[in-house]
Coordinates of C-alpha atoms in Angstrom, one line a residue:
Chain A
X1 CA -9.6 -62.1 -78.6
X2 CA -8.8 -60.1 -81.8
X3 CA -11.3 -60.0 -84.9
X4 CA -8.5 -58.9 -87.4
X5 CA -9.1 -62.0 -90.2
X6 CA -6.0 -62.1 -92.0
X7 CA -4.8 -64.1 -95.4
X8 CA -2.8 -67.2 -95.5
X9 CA 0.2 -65.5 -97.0
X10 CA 0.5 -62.8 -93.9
X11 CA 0.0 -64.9 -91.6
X12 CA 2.7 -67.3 -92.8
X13 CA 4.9 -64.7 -92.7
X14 CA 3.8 -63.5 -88.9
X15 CA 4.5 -66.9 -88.3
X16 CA 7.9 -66.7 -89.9
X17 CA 8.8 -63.2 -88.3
X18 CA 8.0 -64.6 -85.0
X19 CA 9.8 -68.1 -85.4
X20 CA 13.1 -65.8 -86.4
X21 CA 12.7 -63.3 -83.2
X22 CA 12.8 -65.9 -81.2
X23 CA 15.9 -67.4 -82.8
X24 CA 17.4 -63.9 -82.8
X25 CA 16.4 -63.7 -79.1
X26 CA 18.0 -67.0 -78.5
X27 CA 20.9 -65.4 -79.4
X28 CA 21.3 -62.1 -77.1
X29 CA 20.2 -60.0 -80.1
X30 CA 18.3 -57.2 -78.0
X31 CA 16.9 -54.8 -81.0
X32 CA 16.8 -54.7 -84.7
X33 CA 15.1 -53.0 -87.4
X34 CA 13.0 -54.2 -90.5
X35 CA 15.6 -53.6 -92.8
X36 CA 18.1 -56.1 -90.7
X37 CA 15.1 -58.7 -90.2
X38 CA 14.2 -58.5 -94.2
X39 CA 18.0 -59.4 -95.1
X40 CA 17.8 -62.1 -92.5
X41 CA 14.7 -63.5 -94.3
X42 CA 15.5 -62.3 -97.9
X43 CA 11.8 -60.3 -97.9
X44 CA 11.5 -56.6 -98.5
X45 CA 11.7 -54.5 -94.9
X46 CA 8.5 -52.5 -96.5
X47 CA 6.7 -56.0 -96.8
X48 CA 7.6 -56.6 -92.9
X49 CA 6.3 -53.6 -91.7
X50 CA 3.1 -53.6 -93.8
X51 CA 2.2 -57.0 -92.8
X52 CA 3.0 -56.0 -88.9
X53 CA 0.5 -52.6 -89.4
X54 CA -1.9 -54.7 -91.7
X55 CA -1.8 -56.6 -88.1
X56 CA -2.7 -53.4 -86.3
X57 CA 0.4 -53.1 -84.8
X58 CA 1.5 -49.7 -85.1
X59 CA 5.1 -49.7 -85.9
X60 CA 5.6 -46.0 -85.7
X61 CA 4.7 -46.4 -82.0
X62 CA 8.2 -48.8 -81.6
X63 CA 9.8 -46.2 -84.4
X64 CA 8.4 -43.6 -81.3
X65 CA 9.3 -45.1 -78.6
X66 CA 12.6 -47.6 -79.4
X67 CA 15.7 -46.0 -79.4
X68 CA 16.3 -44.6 -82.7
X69 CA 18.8 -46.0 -85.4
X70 CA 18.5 -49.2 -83.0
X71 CA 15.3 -50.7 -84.3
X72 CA 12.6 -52.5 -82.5
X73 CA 13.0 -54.4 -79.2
X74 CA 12.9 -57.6 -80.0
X75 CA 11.1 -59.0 -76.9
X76 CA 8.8 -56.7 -77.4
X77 CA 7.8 -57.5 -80.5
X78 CA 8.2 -61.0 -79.3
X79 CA 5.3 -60.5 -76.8
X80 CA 3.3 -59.1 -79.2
X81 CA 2.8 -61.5 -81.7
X82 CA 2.9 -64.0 -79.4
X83 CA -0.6 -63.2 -77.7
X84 CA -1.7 -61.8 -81.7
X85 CA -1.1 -65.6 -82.8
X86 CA -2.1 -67.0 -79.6
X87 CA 0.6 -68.7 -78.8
X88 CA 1.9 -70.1 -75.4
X89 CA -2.0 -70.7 -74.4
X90 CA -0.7 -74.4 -73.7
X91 CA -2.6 -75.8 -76.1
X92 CA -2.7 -79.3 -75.9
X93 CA -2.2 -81.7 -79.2
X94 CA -3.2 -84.9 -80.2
X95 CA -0.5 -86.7 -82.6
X96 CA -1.4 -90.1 -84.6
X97 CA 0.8 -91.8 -86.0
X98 CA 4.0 -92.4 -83.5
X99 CA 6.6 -93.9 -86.6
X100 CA 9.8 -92.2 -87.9
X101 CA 8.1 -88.9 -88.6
X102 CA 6.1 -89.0 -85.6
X103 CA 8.5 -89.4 -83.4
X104 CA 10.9 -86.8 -84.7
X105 CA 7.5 -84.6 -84.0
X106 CA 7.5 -85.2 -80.4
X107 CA 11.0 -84.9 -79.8
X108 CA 11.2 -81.7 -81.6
X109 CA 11.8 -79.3 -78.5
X110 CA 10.6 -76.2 -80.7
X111 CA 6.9 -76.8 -80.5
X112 CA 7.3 -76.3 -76.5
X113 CA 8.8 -73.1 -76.4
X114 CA 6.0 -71.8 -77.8
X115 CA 3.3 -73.2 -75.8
X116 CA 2.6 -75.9 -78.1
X117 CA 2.1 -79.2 -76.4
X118 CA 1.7 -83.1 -78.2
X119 CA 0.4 -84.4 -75.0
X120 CA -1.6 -87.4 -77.1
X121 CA 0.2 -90.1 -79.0
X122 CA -1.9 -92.8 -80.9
X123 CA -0.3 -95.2 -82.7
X124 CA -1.2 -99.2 -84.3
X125 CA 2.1 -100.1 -82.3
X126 CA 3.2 -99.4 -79.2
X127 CA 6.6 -97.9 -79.2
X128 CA 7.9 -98.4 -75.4
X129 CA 10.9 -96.3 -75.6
X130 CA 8.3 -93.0 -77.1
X131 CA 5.7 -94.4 -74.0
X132 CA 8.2 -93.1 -71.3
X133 CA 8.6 -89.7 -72.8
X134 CA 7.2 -87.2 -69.3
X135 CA 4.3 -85.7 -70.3
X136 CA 2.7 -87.1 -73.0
X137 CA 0.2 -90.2 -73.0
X138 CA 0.3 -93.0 -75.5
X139 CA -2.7 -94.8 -76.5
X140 CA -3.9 -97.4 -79.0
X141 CA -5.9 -95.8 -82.1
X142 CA -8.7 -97.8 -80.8
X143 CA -8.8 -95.1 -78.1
X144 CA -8.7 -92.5 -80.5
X145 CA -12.5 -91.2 -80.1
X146 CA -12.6 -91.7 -76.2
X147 CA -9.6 -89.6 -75.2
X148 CA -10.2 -86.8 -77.7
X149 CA -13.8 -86.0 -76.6
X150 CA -12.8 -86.7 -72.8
X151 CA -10.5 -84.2 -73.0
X152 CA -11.2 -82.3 -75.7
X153 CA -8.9 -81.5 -77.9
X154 CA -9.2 -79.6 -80.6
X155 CA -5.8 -79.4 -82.7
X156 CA -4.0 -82.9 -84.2
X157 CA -1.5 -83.9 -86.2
X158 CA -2.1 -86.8 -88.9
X159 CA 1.4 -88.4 -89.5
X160 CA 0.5 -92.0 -90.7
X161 CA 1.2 -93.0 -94.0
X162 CA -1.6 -91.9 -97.0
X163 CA -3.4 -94.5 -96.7
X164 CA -4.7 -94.6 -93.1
X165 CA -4.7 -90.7 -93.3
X166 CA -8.6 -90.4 -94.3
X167 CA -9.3 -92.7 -91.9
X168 CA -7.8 -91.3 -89.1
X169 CA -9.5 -87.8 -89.9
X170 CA -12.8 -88.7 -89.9
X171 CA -12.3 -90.5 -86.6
X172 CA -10.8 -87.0 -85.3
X173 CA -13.2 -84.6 -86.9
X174 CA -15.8 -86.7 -85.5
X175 CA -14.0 -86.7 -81.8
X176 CA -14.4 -82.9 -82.1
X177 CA -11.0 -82.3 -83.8
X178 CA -11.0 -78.9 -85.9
X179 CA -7.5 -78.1 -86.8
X180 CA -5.4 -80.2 -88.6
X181 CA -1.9 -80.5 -89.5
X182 CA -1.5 -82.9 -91.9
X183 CA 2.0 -84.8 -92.9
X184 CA 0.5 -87.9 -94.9
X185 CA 1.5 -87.0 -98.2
X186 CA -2.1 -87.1 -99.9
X187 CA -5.2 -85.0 -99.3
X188 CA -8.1 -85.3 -96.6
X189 CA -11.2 -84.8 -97.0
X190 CA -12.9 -83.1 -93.8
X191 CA -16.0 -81.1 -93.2
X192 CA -16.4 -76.9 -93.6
X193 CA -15.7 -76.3 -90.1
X194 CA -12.6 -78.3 -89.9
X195 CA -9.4 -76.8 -91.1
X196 CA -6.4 -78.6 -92.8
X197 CA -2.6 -77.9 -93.4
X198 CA -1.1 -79.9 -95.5
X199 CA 2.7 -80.1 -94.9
X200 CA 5.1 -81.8 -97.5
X201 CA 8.5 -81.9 -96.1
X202 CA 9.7 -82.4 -100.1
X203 CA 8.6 -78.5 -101.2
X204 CA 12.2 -77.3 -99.8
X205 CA 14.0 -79.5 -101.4
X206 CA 12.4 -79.4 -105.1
X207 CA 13.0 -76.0 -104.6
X208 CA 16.8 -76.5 -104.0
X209 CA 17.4 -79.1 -106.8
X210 CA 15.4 -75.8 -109.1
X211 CA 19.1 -74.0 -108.7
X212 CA 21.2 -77.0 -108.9
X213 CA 19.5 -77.7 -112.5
X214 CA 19.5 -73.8 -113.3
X215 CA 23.3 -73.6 -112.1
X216 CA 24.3 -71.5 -115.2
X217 CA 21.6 -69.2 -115.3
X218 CA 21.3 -65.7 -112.3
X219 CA 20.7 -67.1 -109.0
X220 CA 17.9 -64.9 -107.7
X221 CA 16.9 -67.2 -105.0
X222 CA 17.3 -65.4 -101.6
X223 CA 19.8 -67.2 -99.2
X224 CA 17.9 -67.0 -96.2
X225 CA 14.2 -68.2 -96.7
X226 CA 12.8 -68.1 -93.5
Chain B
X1 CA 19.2 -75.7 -119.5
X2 CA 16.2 -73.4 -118.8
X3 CA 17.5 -69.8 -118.4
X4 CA 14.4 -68.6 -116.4
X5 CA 14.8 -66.9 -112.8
X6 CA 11.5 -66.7 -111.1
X7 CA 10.9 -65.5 -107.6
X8 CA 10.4 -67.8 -104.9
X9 CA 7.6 -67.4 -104.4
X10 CA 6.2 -68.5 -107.6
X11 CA 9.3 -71.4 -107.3
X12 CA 7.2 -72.6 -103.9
X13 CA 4.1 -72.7 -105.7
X14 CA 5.3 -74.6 -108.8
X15 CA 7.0 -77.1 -106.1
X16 CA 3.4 -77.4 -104.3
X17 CA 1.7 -77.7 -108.4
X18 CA 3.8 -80.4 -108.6
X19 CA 3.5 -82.3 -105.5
X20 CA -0.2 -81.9 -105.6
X21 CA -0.2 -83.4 -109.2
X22 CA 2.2 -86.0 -108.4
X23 CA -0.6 -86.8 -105.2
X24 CA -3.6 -86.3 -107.8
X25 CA -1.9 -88.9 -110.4
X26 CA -1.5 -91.6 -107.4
X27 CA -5.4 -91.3 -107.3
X28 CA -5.6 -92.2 -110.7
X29 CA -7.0 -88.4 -111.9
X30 CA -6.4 -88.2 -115.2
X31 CA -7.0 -84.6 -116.0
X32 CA -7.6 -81.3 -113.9
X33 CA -8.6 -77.8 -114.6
X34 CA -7.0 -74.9 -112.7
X35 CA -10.2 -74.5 -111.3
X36 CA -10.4 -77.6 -109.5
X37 CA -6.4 -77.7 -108.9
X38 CA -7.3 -74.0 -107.2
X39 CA -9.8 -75.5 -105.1
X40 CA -7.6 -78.2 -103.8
X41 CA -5.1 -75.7 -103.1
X42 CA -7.2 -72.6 -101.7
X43 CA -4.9 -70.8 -104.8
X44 CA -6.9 -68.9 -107.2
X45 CA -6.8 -70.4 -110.9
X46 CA -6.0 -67.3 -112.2
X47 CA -2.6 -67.2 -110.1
X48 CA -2.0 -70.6 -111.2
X49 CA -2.4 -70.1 -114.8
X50 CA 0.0 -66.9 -114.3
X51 CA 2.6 -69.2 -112.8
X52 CA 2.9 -71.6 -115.3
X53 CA 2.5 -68.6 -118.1
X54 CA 5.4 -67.0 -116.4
X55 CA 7.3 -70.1 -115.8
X56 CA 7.3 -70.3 -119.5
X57 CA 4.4 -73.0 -119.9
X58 CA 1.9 -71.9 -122.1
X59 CA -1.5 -73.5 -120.9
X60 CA -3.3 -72.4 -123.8
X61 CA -1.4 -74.7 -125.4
X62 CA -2.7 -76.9 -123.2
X63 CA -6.7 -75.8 -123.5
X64 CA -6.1 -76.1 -127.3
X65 CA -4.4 -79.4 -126.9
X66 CA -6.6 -81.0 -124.0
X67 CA -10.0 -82.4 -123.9
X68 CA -12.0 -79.8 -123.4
X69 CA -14.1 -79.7 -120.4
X70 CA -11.3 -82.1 -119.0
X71 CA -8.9 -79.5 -118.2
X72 CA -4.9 -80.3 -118.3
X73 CA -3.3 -84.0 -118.6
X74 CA -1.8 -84.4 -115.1
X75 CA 0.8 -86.2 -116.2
X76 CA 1.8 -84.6 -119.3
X77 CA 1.9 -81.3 -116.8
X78 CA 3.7 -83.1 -114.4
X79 CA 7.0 -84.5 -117.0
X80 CA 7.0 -80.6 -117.3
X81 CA 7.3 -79.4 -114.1
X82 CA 9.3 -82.3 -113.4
X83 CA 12.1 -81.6 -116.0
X84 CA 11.7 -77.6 -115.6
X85 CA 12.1 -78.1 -111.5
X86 CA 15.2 -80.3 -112.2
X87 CA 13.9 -83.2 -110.5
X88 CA 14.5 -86.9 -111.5
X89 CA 17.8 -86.1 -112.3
X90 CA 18.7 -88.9 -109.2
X91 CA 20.6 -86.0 -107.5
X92 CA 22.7 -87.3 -104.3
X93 CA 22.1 -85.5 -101.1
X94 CA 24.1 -85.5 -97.8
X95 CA 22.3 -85.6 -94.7
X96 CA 24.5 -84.3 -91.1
X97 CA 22.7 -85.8 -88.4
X98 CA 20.8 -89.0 -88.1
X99 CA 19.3 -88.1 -84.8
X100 CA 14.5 -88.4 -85.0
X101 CA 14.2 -85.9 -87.7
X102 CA 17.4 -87.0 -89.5
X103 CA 15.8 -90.7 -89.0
X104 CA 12.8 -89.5 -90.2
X105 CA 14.3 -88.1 -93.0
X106 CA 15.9 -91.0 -94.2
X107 CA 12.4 -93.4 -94.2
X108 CA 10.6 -90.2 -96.2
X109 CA 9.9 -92.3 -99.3
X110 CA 8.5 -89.0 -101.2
X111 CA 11.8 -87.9 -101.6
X112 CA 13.1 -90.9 -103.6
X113 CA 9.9 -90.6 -105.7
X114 CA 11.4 -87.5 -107.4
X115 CA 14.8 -88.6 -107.6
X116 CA 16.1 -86.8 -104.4
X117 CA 18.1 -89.6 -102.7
X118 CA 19.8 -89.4 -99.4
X119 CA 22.9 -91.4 -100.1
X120 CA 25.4 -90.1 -97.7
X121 CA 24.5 -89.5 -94.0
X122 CA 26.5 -88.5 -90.7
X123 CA 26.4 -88.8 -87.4
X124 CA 28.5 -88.7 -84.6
X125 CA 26.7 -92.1 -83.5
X126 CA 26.6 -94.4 -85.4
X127 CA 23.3 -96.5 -85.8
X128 CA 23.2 -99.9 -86.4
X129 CA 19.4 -100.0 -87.6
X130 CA 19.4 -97.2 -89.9
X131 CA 23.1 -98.2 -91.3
X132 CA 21.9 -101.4 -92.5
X133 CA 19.1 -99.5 -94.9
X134 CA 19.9 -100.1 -98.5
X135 CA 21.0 -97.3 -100.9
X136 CA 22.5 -95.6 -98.5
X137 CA 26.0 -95.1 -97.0
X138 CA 26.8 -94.2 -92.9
X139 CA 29.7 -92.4 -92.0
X140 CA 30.8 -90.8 -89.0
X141 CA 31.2 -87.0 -88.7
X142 CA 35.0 -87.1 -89.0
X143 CA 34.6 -88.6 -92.8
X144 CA 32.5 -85.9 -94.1
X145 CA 34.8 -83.4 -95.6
X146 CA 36.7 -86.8 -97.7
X147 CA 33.4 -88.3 -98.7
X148 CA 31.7 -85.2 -99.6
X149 CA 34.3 -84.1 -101.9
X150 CA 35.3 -87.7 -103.8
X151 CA 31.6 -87.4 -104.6
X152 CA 31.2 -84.3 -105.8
X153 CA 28.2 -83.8 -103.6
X154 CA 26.3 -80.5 -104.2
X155 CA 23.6 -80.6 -101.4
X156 CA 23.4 -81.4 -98.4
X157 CA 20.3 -81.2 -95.6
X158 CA 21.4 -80.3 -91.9
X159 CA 19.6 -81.8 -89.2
X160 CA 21.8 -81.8 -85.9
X161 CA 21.1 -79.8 -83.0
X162 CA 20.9 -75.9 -83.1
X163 CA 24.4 -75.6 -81.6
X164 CA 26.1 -77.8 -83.9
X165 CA 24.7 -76.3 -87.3
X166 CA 26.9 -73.6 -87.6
X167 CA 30.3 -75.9 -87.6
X168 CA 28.8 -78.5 -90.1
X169 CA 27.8 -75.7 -92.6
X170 CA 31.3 -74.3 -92.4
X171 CA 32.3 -78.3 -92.7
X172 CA 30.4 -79.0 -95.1
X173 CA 30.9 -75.7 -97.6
X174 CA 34.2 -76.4 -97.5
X175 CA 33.9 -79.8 -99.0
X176 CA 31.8 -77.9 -101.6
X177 CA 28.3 -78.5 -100.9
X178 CA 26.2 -75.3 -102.6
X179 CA 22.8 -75.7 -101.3
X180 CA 21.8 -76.6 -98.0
X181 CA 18.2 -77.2 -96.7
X182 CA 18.5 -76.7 -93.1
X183 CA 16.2 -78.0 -90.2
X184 CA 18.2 -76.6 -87.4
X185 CA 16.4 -74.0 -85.8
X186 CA 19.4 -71.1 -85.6
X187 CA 20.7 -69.3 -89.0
X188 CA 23.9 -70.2 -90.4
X189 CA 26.4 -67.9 -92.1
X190 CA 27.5 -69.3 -95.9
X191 CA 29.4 -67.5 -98.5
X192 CA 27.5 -65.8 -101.4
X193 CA 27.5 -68.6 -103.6
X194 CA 26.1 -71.1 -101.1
X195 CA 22.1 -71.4 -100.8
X196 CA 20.3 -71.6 -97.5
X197 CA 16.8 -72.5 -97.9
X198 CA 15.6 -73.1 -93.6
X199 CA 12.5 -75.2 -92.8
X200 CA 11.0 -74.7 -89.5
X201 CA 8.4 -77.0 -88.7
X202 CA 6.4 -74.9 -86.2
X203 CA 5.1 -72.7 -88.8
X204 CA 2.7 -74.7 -90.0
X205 CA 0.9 -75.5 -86.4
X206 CA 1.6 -71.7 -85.1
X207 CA -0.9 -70.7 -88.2
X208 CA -3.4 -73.1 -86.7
X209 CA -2.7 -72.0 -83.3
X210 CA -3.9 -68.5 -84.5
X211 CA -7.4 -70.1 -86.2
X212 CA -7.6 -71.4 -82.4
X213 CA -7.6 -69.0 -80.3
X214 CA -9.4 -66.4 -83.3
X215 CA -12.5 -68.6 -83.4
X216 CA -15.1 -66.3 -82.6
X217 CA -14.0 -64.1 -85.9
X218 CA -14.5 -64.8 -89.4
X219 CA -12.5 -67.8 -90.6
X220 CA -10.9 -66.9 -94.0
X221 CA -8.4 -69.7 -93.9
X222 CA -8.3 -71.7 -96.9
X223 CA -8.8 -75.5 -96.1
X224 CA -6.0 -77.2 -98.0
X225 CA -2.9 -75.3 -97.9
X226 CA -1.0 -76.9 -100.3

């Protein structure tokens, strides 16, 4: 277990390093070097490799020991911040809320590559076609508090719409819940020990319609963001 | 036409000021200080003063013209970042793929809110449930490139399967979209005046995954992220 405490931003961008290995690994790419990963993500190759040494991994060990002009091996690196982020523990996640957004969530293949299971589905309605799904086990909110603290869990995702959101947090936090993820768009209020991302699948796009309005002016937006 | 270029960075952070306004003016607040909007946030009100300094919004302007005590009028803030973002403008997007996330998509009523309106959306199946929704038009793939271009449509948001991506961007550049928000998880190749922003939604869960299996260290995770 590592002690390293690191900020929001780094790990972010650990997050996003690691998210674009694996694509890169997906596609036969066997090494690269900062400089090729920072044009891929349109941030500086020095930022890479002072957030990966800020994360006490030692580049100039893969500088030392990867083949030279080739970069780092990327499944290497892979493994690394794999067990740094701990991923592929098979962590097992509770989802509530099983509607559009919901169930984009569980069919979204990603979250299992990287050990990252929605094995709980709650939802006011039960969706038969979602039930059938192998490996994950749909109940009725009502079963909410049981299921959680039978089998404690400890991370969930909140997708039902704002205003059942608070609601369905203080049920989880008080089933023993401690991270959140967070798709209803409005805020939640949870205790100090609890943790909540708030994700707003709008940020992206405001973002894009900034350039389409600022068409005349330089375009300085990187084309690759992550 | 503003002829600011700011970072993105600072774009992403003015696109979560505004979202979080627009979430704090559904509640009926009134006024906030950067202070309290910091809190919310887990961003220091000293960063978020500089960002709407550099972003060309003088907040003193704002102290000398607000209640004081009271802190900025969320919704005089919020025409401003809504007309320096661009948003509003009823801008008509393209969505490839009407698969769960592309469905999803579609019923995302923020989106609308800003005046970001999915109008045109593609498949290779068609779908008689989400067809029928109002406000928006179903064609199949085969149609994009002639639909695309009678309406001048400038972006577009990719949600089909990793293998496909790279053949509808090419499709869909063609046709003359310039900014593309895409959710398939593989980079795609666009000329230099086409924008790429990628959203990958595993980040947000891998940076909880991290809090998880780091629980014995010092939390320094922020609670709302946005």
């Amino acid at each position: 277990m590592r002690e390293t405490t690191i900020s929001n931003t780094v790990l972010e961008r650990l997050a996003i390093y690691y998210r674009s290995l694996k694509r890169l690994e997906e596609n036969k790419v066997d090494y690269i070097s900062s400089k090729e990963l920072g044009e891929i993500l349109g941030i500086s190759s020095d930022q890479i490799r002072r957030d990966l040494y800020d994360f006490r991994m030692d580049i100039s060990y893969y500088h030392d020991f990867g083949v030279r002009g080739r970069g780092y091996p990327v499944s290497y690196l892979l493994k690394i911040l794999e067990k740094s982020l701990g991923l592929n523990n098979n962590v097992e996640i509770a989802l509530i809320g099983a509607g559009s957004l919901g169930g984009a969530l569980i069919s979204y293949d990603e979250f299992k590559k990287i050990g990252l299971n929605i094995k709980y589905v709650f939802d006011i309605n039960f969706n038969k076609a979602i039930r059938d799904l192998a490996g994950i086990e749909f109940y009725d909110v009502e079963q909410i508090d049981e299921i959680l603290t039978k089998n404690q869990v400890k991370m969930a995702i909140i997708a039902v719409p704002a205003k059942a959101a608070q609601d369905v947090a203080d049920i989880i936090v008080e089933a023993g819940v401690e991270l959140i993820l967070n798709f209803a768009p409005t805020y939640i209020e949870v205790p100090n020990n609890v943790m909540v991302r708030n994700e707003d699948l709008s940020i992206g796009l405001i973002g894009l319609s900034y350039y389409l309005s600022n068409k005349e002016s330089e375009l300085t937006f990187v084309k690759n963001l992550g």
